[in-house]
Amino acid sequence: MSGVLSCRLASHRSRQSGALVTPEEEEEGEDDDDDEEDDDDNFACVMANGTGTIMLKCVVVGDGAVGKTCLLMSYANDAFPEEYVPTVFDHYAVSVTVGGKQYLLGLYDTAGQEDYDRLRPLSYPMTDVFLICFSVVNPASFQNVREEWVPELQEYAPNVPYLLIGTQIDLRDDPKTITKLNDVKEKPIVTEQGQKLAKEIGACCYVECSALTQKGLKTVFDEAIIAILAPKKGALKRRLGPRCINCCLIT
């Protein structure tokens, strides 16, 4: 986490997005200082060195080539990466405002290949939320959620909340992709299957998205933040407003 101060600025852009507020804040205004301190104790967080900004840690896991890196880069840079670069634990950070309070959302990418099975858990300590990803056009990656990824998180990070994320939904109706699946007698994973699996594995929720079109992309990270900050308060309400995104590659 100490790398936050030495991060290299990759982009700086401002865009309209939903700022998150609790129902209590909407009705009564911002909580007093004591309440804010109590809220901060409810999740594992650290202060970005000397900045006074609370850092939330989000780690993305799942099979290789399901779109984890593209998911993070498309969200952090507001642009789909033109070239595929295999992941070796890249870190990003995005500044977000929740109920008028500033947070630094640390995004940790991981490699899903077996070669990294021993190295990957080193990024798990102090994680606030996990995103378990599978591709909706890769049934094997869907099956591995239950067989590989949930057991791994239960072993190395018990009691940390996780979301189930279905990626690459733009390929669900792609003719070439469907043909390849038909050749092996497979079909794309449908929304109902994802929702059912999320309940069975105890995920906070199921969200589908496309890093290419960015459909559902913001919802993924909104729900991740909700899982950290308001696990017992229900869904946070959204209020339109500007959000400044500072995307950094943490070194």
mmCIF file of C-alpha atoms in Angstrom:
data_model
loop_
_atom_site.group_PDB
_atom_site.id
_atom_site.type_symbol
_atom_site.label_atom_id
_atom_site.label_comp_id
_atom_site.label_asym_id
_atom_site.label_seq_id
_atom_site.Cartn_x
_atom_site.Cartn_y
_atom_site.Cartn_z
ATOM 1 C CA MET A 1 0.000 0.000 0.000
ATOM 2 C CA SER A 2 2.956 2.285 0.536
ATOM 3 C CA GLY A 3 3.259 2.580 -3.224
ATOM 4 C CA VAL A 4 0.303 4.934 -3.376
ATOM 5 C CA LEU A 5 2.427 8.038 -2.888
ATOM 6 C CA SER A 6 4.919 6.966 -5.532
ATOM 7 C CA CYS A 7 2.283 6.160 -8.132
ATOM 8 C CA ARG A 8 2.815 7.310 -11.683
ATOM 9 C CA LEU A 9 -0.038 9.395 -13.078
ATOM 10 C CA ALA A 10 -1.501 7.603 -16.086
ATOM 11 C CA SER A 11 -4.488 9.813 -16.761
ATOM 12 C CA HIS A 12 -6.605 12.574 -15.293
ATOM 13 C CA ARG A 13 -10.138 12.971 -16.559
ATOM 14 C CA SER A 14 -13.480 14.171 -15.237
ATOM 15 C CA ARG A 15 -16.788 12.630 -16.186
ATOM 16 C CA GLN A 16 -20.388 12.574 -15.027
ATOM 17 C CA SER A 17 -21.287 9.610 -12.858
ATOM 18 C CA GLY A 18 -23.449 8.688 -9.911
ATOM 19 C CA ALA A 19 -22.086 9.766 -6.554
ATOM 20 C CA LEU A 20 -23.186 7.341 -3.851
ATOM 21 C CA VAL A 21 -25.070 8.511 -0.778
ATOM 22 C CA THR A 22 -26.672 6.601 2.048
ATOM 23 C CA PRO A 23 -30.391 6.954 2.743
ATOM 24 C CA GLU A 24 -29.489 8.466 6.105
ATOM 25 C CA GLU A 25 -27.339 11.149 4.469
ATOM 26 C CA GLU A 26 -30.073 12.038 2.024
ATOM 27 C CA GLU A 27 -32.584 12.596 4.828
ATOM 28 C CA GLU A 28 -30.394 14.040 7.560
ATOM 29 C CA GLY A 29 -27.317 15.378 5.779
ATOM 30 C CA GLU A 30 -23.813 14.112 6.302
ATOM 31 C CA ASP A 31 -23.080 12.132 9.456
ATOM 32 C CA ASP A 32 -21.101 13.841 12.209
ATOM 33 C CA ASP A 33 -17.423 13.109 12.727
ATOM 34 C CA ASP A 34 -18.036 10.431 15.349
ATOM 35 C CA ASP A 35 -20.378 8.533 13.073
ATOM 36 C CA GLU A 36 -17.883 8.708 10.217
ATOM 37 C CA GLU A 37 -15.165 7.294 12.437
ATOM 38 C CA ASP A 38 -17.452 4.430 13.450
ATOM 39 C CA ASP A 39 -18.242 3.689 9.812
ATOM 40 C CA ASP A 40 -14.553 3.559 8.946
ATOM 41 C CA ASP A 41 -14.007 0.839 11.554
ATOM 42 C CA ASN A 42 -16.449 -1.464 9.789
ATOM 43 C CA PHE A 43 -14.083 -2.382 6.950
ATOM 44 C CA ALA A 44 -10.402 -3.118 6.475
ATOM 45 C CA CYS A 45 -8.913 0.104 5.179
ATOM 46 C CA VAL A 46 -5.699 2.086 5.309
ATOM 47 C CA MET A 47 -4.833 5.721 4.903
ATOM 48 C CA ALA A 48 -2.967 6.665 1.752
ATOM 49 C CA ASN A 49 0.342 7.907 3.167
ATOM 50 C CA GLY A 50 -0.254 11.204 4.906
ATOM 51 C CA THR A 51 -3.022 12.279 2.544
ATOM 52 C CA GLY A 52 -5.945 11.731 4.905
ATOM 53 C CA THR A 53 -7.708 9.756 2.185
ATOM 54 C CA ILE A 54 -9.012 6.310 3.071
ATOM 55 C CA MET A 55 -7.928 3.597 0.665
ATOM 56 C CA LEU A 56 -10.287 0.750 -0.208
ATOM 57 C CA LYS A 57 -8.728 -2.372 -1.687
ATOM 58 C CA CYS A 58 -10.512 -4.269 -4.464
ATOM 59 C CA VAL A 59 -8.876 -7.399 -5.902
ATOM 60 C CA VAL A 60 -10.035 -9.004 -9.149
ATOM 61 C CA VAL A 61 -9.693 -12.774 -9.591
ATOM 62 C CA GLY A 62 -10.826 -15.347 -12.134
ATOM 63 C CA ASP A 63 -9.564 -17.550 -14.953
ATOM 64 C CA GLY A 64 -7.036 -16.184 -17.417
ATOM 65 C CA ALA A 65 -8.316 -14.376 -20.512
ATOM 66 C CA VAL A 66 -11.807 -13.659 -19.151
ATOM 67 C CA GLY A 67 -11.285 -9.908 -19.391
ATOM 68 C CA LYS A 68 -10.111 -8.935 -15.906
ATOM 69 C CA THR A 69 -7.392 -6.575 -17.112
ATOM 70 C CA CYS A 70 -9.656 -4.976 -19.711
ATOM 71 C CA LEU A 71 -12.324 -4.558 -17.040
ATOM 72 C CA LEU A 72 -9.985 -2.555 -14.822
ATOM 73 C CA MET A 73 -8.324 -0.556 -17.591
ATOM 74 C CA SER A 74 -11.612 0.376 -19.251
ATOM 75 C CA TYR A 75 -12.980 1.637 -15.930
ATOM 76 C CA ALA A 76 -9.824 3.382 -14.724
ATOM 77 C CA ASN A 77 -8.879 4.992 -18.046
ATOM 78 C CA ASP A 78 -12.405 5.355 -19.443
ATOM 79 C CA ALA A 79 -11.166 3.617 -22.595
ATOM 80 C CA PHE A 80 -10.907 0.028 -23.794
ATOM 81 C CA PRO A 81 -7.255 -1.090 -24.192
ATOM 82 C CA GLU A 82 -6.295 -1.581 -27.824
ATOM 83 C CA GLU A 83 -3.772 -4.329 -27.125
ATOM 84 C CA TYR A 84 -3.965 -7.320 -24.787
ATOM 85 C CA VAL A 85 -1.198 -7.429 -22.203
ATOM 86 C CA PRO A 86 -1.002 -10.544 -19.975
ATOM 87 C CA THR A 87 -1.349 -9.604 -16.333
ATOM 88 C CA VAL A 88 1.375 -9.788 -13.732
ATOM 89 C CA PHE A 89 -0.363 -8.168 -10.766
ATOM 90 C CA ASP A 90 -0.897 -4.630 -12.001
ATOM 91 C CA HIS A 91 -2.244 -2.088 -9.524
ATOM 92 C CA TYR A 92 -4.392 0.957 -10.228
ATOM 93 C CA ALA A 93 -6.044 3.583 -8.044
ATOM 94 C CA VAL A 94 -9.163 5.634 -8.682
ATOM 95 C CA SER A 95 -10.372 8.583 -6.605
ATOM 96 C CA VAL A 96 -14.075 8.283 -5.770
ATOM 97 C CA THR A 97 -16.490 10.390 -3.736
ATOM 98 C CA VAL A 98 -19.075 8.656 -1.571
ATOM 99 C CA GLY A 99 -21.555 10.800 0.329
ATOM 100 C CA GLY A 100 -19.249 13.798 0.116
ATOM 101 C CA LYS A 101 -16.290 11.843 1.479
ATOM 102 C CA GLN A 102 -13.169 11.102 -0.552
ATOM 103 C CA TYR A 103 -11.816 7.573 -0.963
ATOM 104 C CA LEU A 104 -9.034 6.020 -3.005
ATOM 105 C CA LEU A 105 -10.240 2.792 -4.596
ATOM 106 C CA GLY A 106 -7.236 0.543 -5.129
ATOM 107 C CA LEU A 107 -7.775 -1.885 -8.004
ATOM 108 C CA TYR A 108 -5.564 -4.963 -7.945
ATOM 109 C CA ASP A 109 -5.353 -7.144 -11.044
ATOM 110 C CA THR A 110 -4.226 -10.772 -10.757
ATOM 111 C CA ALA A 111 -3.227 -13.528 -13.159
ATOM 112 C CA GLY A 112 -5.522 -16.544 -13.248
ATOM 113 C CA GLN A 113 -3.092 -19.071 -14.696
ATOM 114 C CA GLU A 114 -1.972 -21.991 -12.520
ATOM 115 C CA ASP A 115 1.634 -20.792 -12.714
ATOM 116 C CA TYR A 116 0.645 -17.961 -10.371
ATOM 117 C CA ASP A 117 -1.264 -20.047 -7.816
ATOM 118 C CA ARG A 118 1.407 -19.540 -5.149
ATOM 119 C CA LEU A 119 2.160 -15.924 -5.948
ATOM 120 C CA ARG A 120 -1.395 -14.646 -6.393
ATOM 121 C CA PRO A 121 -2.490 -14.921 -2.714
ATOM 122 C CA LEU A 122 0.275 -12.491 -1.764
ATOM 123 C CA SER A 123 -1.991 -9.720 -3.019
ATOM 124 C CA TYR A 124 -4.923 -10.802 -0.818
ATOM 125 C CA PRO A 125 -4.048 -9.378 2.637
ATOM 126 C CA MET A 126 -6.017 -6.258 3.649
ATOM 127 C CA THR A 127 -8.472 -6.729 0.781
ATOM 128 C CA ASP A 128 -11.877 -5.110 1.357
ATOM 129 C CA VAL A 129 -13.740 -6.791 -1.508
ATOM 130 C CA PHE A 130 -13.072 -9.313 -4.277
ATOM 131 C CA LEU A 131 -14.512 -9.424 -7.779
ATOM 132 C CA ILE A 132 -14.738 -13.030 -9.006
ATOM 133 C CA CYS A 133 -14.862 -12.792 -12.789
ATOM 134 C CA PHE A 134 -15.894 -15.246 -15.476
ATOM 135 C CA SER A 135 -16.647 -14.762 -19.156
ATOM 136 C CA VAL A 136 -20.262 -15.331 -20.177
ATOM 137 C CA VAL A 137 -18.927 -16.947 -23.365
ATOM 138 C CA ASN A 138 -16.526 -19.260 -21.530
ATOM 139 C CA PRO A 139 -18.556 -21.899 -19.659
ATOM 140 C CA ALA A 140 -15.386 -23.425 -18.202
ATOM 141 C CA SER A 141 -14.550 -20.150 -16.459
ATOM 142 C CA PHE A 142 -18.088 -20.114 -15.043
ATOM 143 C CA GLN A 143 -17.655 -23.613 -13.645
ATOM 144 C CA ASN A 144 -14.287 -22.708 -12.148
ATOM 145 C CA VAL A 145 -15.882 -19.999 -10.025
ATOM 146 C CA ARG A 146 -17.308 -22.695 -7.770
ATOM 147 C CA GLU A 147 -14.504 -25.224 -8.159
ATOM 148 C CA GLU A 148 -11.435 -22.978 -8.001
ATOM 149 C CA TRP A 149 -12.029 -19.360 -7.029
ATOM 150 C CA VAL A 150 -14.473 -19.531 -4.153
ATOM 151 C CA PRO A 151 -12.396 -22.232 -2.395
ATOM 152 C CA GLU A 152 -9.238 -20.146 -2.876
ATOM 153 C CA LEU A 153 -10.826 -17.060 -1.340
ATOM 154 C CA GLN A 154 -12.294 -19.080 1.510
ATOM 155 C CA GLU A 155 -8.818 -20.402 2.259
ATOM 156 C CA TYR A 156 -6.816 -17.191 2.003
ATOM 157 C CA ALA A 157 -9.376 -14.453 2.695
ATOM 158 C CA PRO A 158 -12.288 -15.786 4.744
ATOM 159 C CA ASN A 159 -14.985 -13.289 5.726
ATOM 160 C CA VAL A 160 -14.057 -10.829 2.963
ATOM 161 C CA PRO A 161 -17.105 -10.057 0.760
ATOM 162 C CA TYR A 162 -17.027 -10.868 -2.939
ATOM 163 C CA LEU A 163 -19.107 -10.103 -6.013
ATOM 164 C CA LEU A 164 -19.677 -12.379 -8.992
ATOM 165 C CA ILE A 165 -18.962 -10.596 -12.284
ATOM 166 C CA GLY A 166 -19.952 -11.841 -15.735
ATOM 167 C CA THR A 167 -17.675 -10.256 -18.350
ATOM 168 C CA GLN A 168 -17.627 -9.935 -22.146
ATOM 169 C CA ILE A 169 -21.405 -9.680 -22.534
ATOM 170 C CA ASP A 170 -20.840 -7.950 -25.887
ATOM 171 C CA LEU A 171 -19.825 -11.383 -27.240
ATOM 172 C CA ARG A 172 -22.979 -13.139 -26.110
ATOM 173 C CA ASP A 173 -24.647 -12.458 -29.475
ATOM 174 C CA ASP A 174 -21.487 -12.476 -31.577
ATOM 175 C CA PRO A 175 -21.958 -14.942 -34.494
ATOM 176 C CA LYS A 176 -18.353 -16.170 -34.511
ATOM 177 C CA THR A 177 -18.368 -16.729 -30.779
ATOM 178 C CA ILE A 178 -21.673 -18.582 -30.887
ATOM 179 C CA THR A 179 -20.391 -20.784 -33.716
ATOM 180 C CA LYS A 180 -17.305 -21.736 -31.706
ATOM 181 C CA LEU A 181 -19.464 -22.605 -28.719
ATOM 182 C CA ASN A 182 -21.846 -24.632 -30.860
ATOM 183 C CA ASP A 183 -18.913 -26.613 -32.225
ATOM 184 C CA VAL A 184 -18.216 -27.902 -28.717
ATOM 185 C CA LYS A 185 -21.910 -28.138 -27.806
ATOM 186 C CA GLU A 186 -21.792 -25.188 -25.434
ATOM 187 C CA LYS A 187 -23.903 -22.050 -25.027
ATOM 188 C CA PRO A 188 -23.249 -18.606 -23.518
ATOM 189 C CA ILE A 189 -24.022 -18.254 -19.819
ATOM 190 C CA VAL A 190 -27.333 -16.418 -19.358
ATOM 191 C CA THR A 191 -28.127 -13.859 -16.671
ATOM 192 C CA GLU A 192 -30.288 -16.249 -14.662
ATOM 193 C CA GLN A 193 -27.404 -18.711 -14.370
ATOM 194 C CA GLY A 194 -25.144 -16.006 -13.004
ATOM 195 C CA GLN A 195 -27.743 -14.852 -10.499
ATOM 196 C CA LYS A 196 -28.316 -18.415 -9.323
ATOM 197 C CA LEU A 197 -24.612 -19.100 -8.873
ATOM 198 C CA ALA A 198 -24.138 -15.833 -6.981
ATOM 199 C CA LYS A 199 -26.731 -16.934 -4.429
ATOM 200 C CA GLU A 200 -25.263 -20.412 -4.138
ATOM 201 C CA ILE A 201 -21.729 -19.198 -3.440
ATOM 202 C CA GLY A 202 -22.798 -16.395 -1.100
ATOM 203 C CA ALA A 203 -21.745 -13.502 -3.329
ATOM 204 C CA CYS A 204 -23.018 -10.028 -2.461
ATOM 205 C CA CYS A 205 -24.566 -9.754 -5.914
ATOM 206 C CA TYR A 206 -24.171 -10.653 -9.576
ATOM 207 C CA VAL A 207 -23.288 -7.989 -12.143
ATOM 208 C CA GLU A 208 -22.767 -8.364 -15.899
ATOM 209 C CA CYS A 209 -20.652 -5.975 -17.918
ATOM 210 C CA SER A 210 -18.705 -5.308 -21.089
ATOM 211 C CA ALA A 211 -15.323 -3.623 -20.889
ATOM 212 C CA LEU A 212 -15.579 -2.884 -24.620
ATOM 213 C CA THR A 213 -18.938 -1.070 -24.606
ATOM 214 C CA GLN A 214 -18.720 -0.180 -20.880
ATOM 215 C CA LYS A 215 -22.271 -1.428 -20.373
ATOM 216 C CA GLY A 216 -22.679 -2.274 -16.689
ATOM 217 C CA LEU A 217 -19.065 -1.308 -16.008
ATOM 218 C CA LYS A 218 -19.732 1.476 -13.513
ATOM 219 C CA THR A 219 -22.293 -0.703 -11.741
ATOM 220 C CA VAL A 220 -19.587 -3.284 -11.037
ATOM 221 C CA PHE A 221 -17.512 -0.842 -9.023
ATOM 222 C CA ASP A 222 -20.484 0.947 -7.466
ATOM 223 C CA GLU A 223 -21.599 -2.400 -6.069
ATOM 224 C CA ALA A 224 -18.061 -3.184 -4.917
ATOM 225 C CA ILE A 225 -17.947 0.068 -2.956
ATOM 226 C CA ILE A 226 -21.387 -0.635 -1.509
ATOM 227 C CA ALA A 227 -20.211 -4.068 -0.352
ATOM 228 C CA ILE A 228 -17.379 -2.390 1.565
ATOM 229 C CA LEU A 229 -19.028 0.704 3.011
ATOM 230 C CA ALA A 230 -22.602 -0.393 3.584
ATOM 231 C CA PRO A 231 -22.788 -4.178 3.865
ATOM 232 C CA LYS A 232 -25.741 -3.988 6.264
ATOM 233 C CA LYS A 233 -27.451 -0.814 5.047
ATOM 234 C CA GLY A 234 -28.851 -2.176 1.792
ATOM 235 C CA ALA A 235 -28.312 -0.511 -1.563
ATOM 236 C CA LEU A 236 -26.972 3.022 -1.453
ATOM 237 C CA LYS A 237 -28.896 5.641 -3.387
ATOM 238 C CA ARG A 238 -27.225 7.358 -6.314
ATOM 239 C CA ARG A 239 -27.063 11.113 -6.803
ATOM 240 C CA LEU A 240 -25.820 12.503 -10.106
ATOM 241 C CA GLY A 241 -22.727 14.626 -9.867
ATOM 242 C CA PRO A 242 -19.179 14.982 -11.205
ATOM 243 C CA ARG A 243 -16.517 12.505 -10.217
ATOM 244 C CA CYS A 244 -12.858 13.200 -10.819
ATOM 245 C CA ILE A 245 -10.914 10.094 -11.723
ATOM 246 C CA ASN A 246 -7.187 10.005 -11.026
ATOM 247 C CA CYS A 247 -5.932 6.747 -12.474
ATOM 248 C CA CYS A 248 -2.518 5.689 -11.278
ATOM 249 C CA LEU A 249 -0.271 2.750 -11.922
ATOM 250 C CA ILE A 250 1.061 1.904 -8.483
ATOM 251 C CA THR A 251 4.707 0.955 -8.565
#
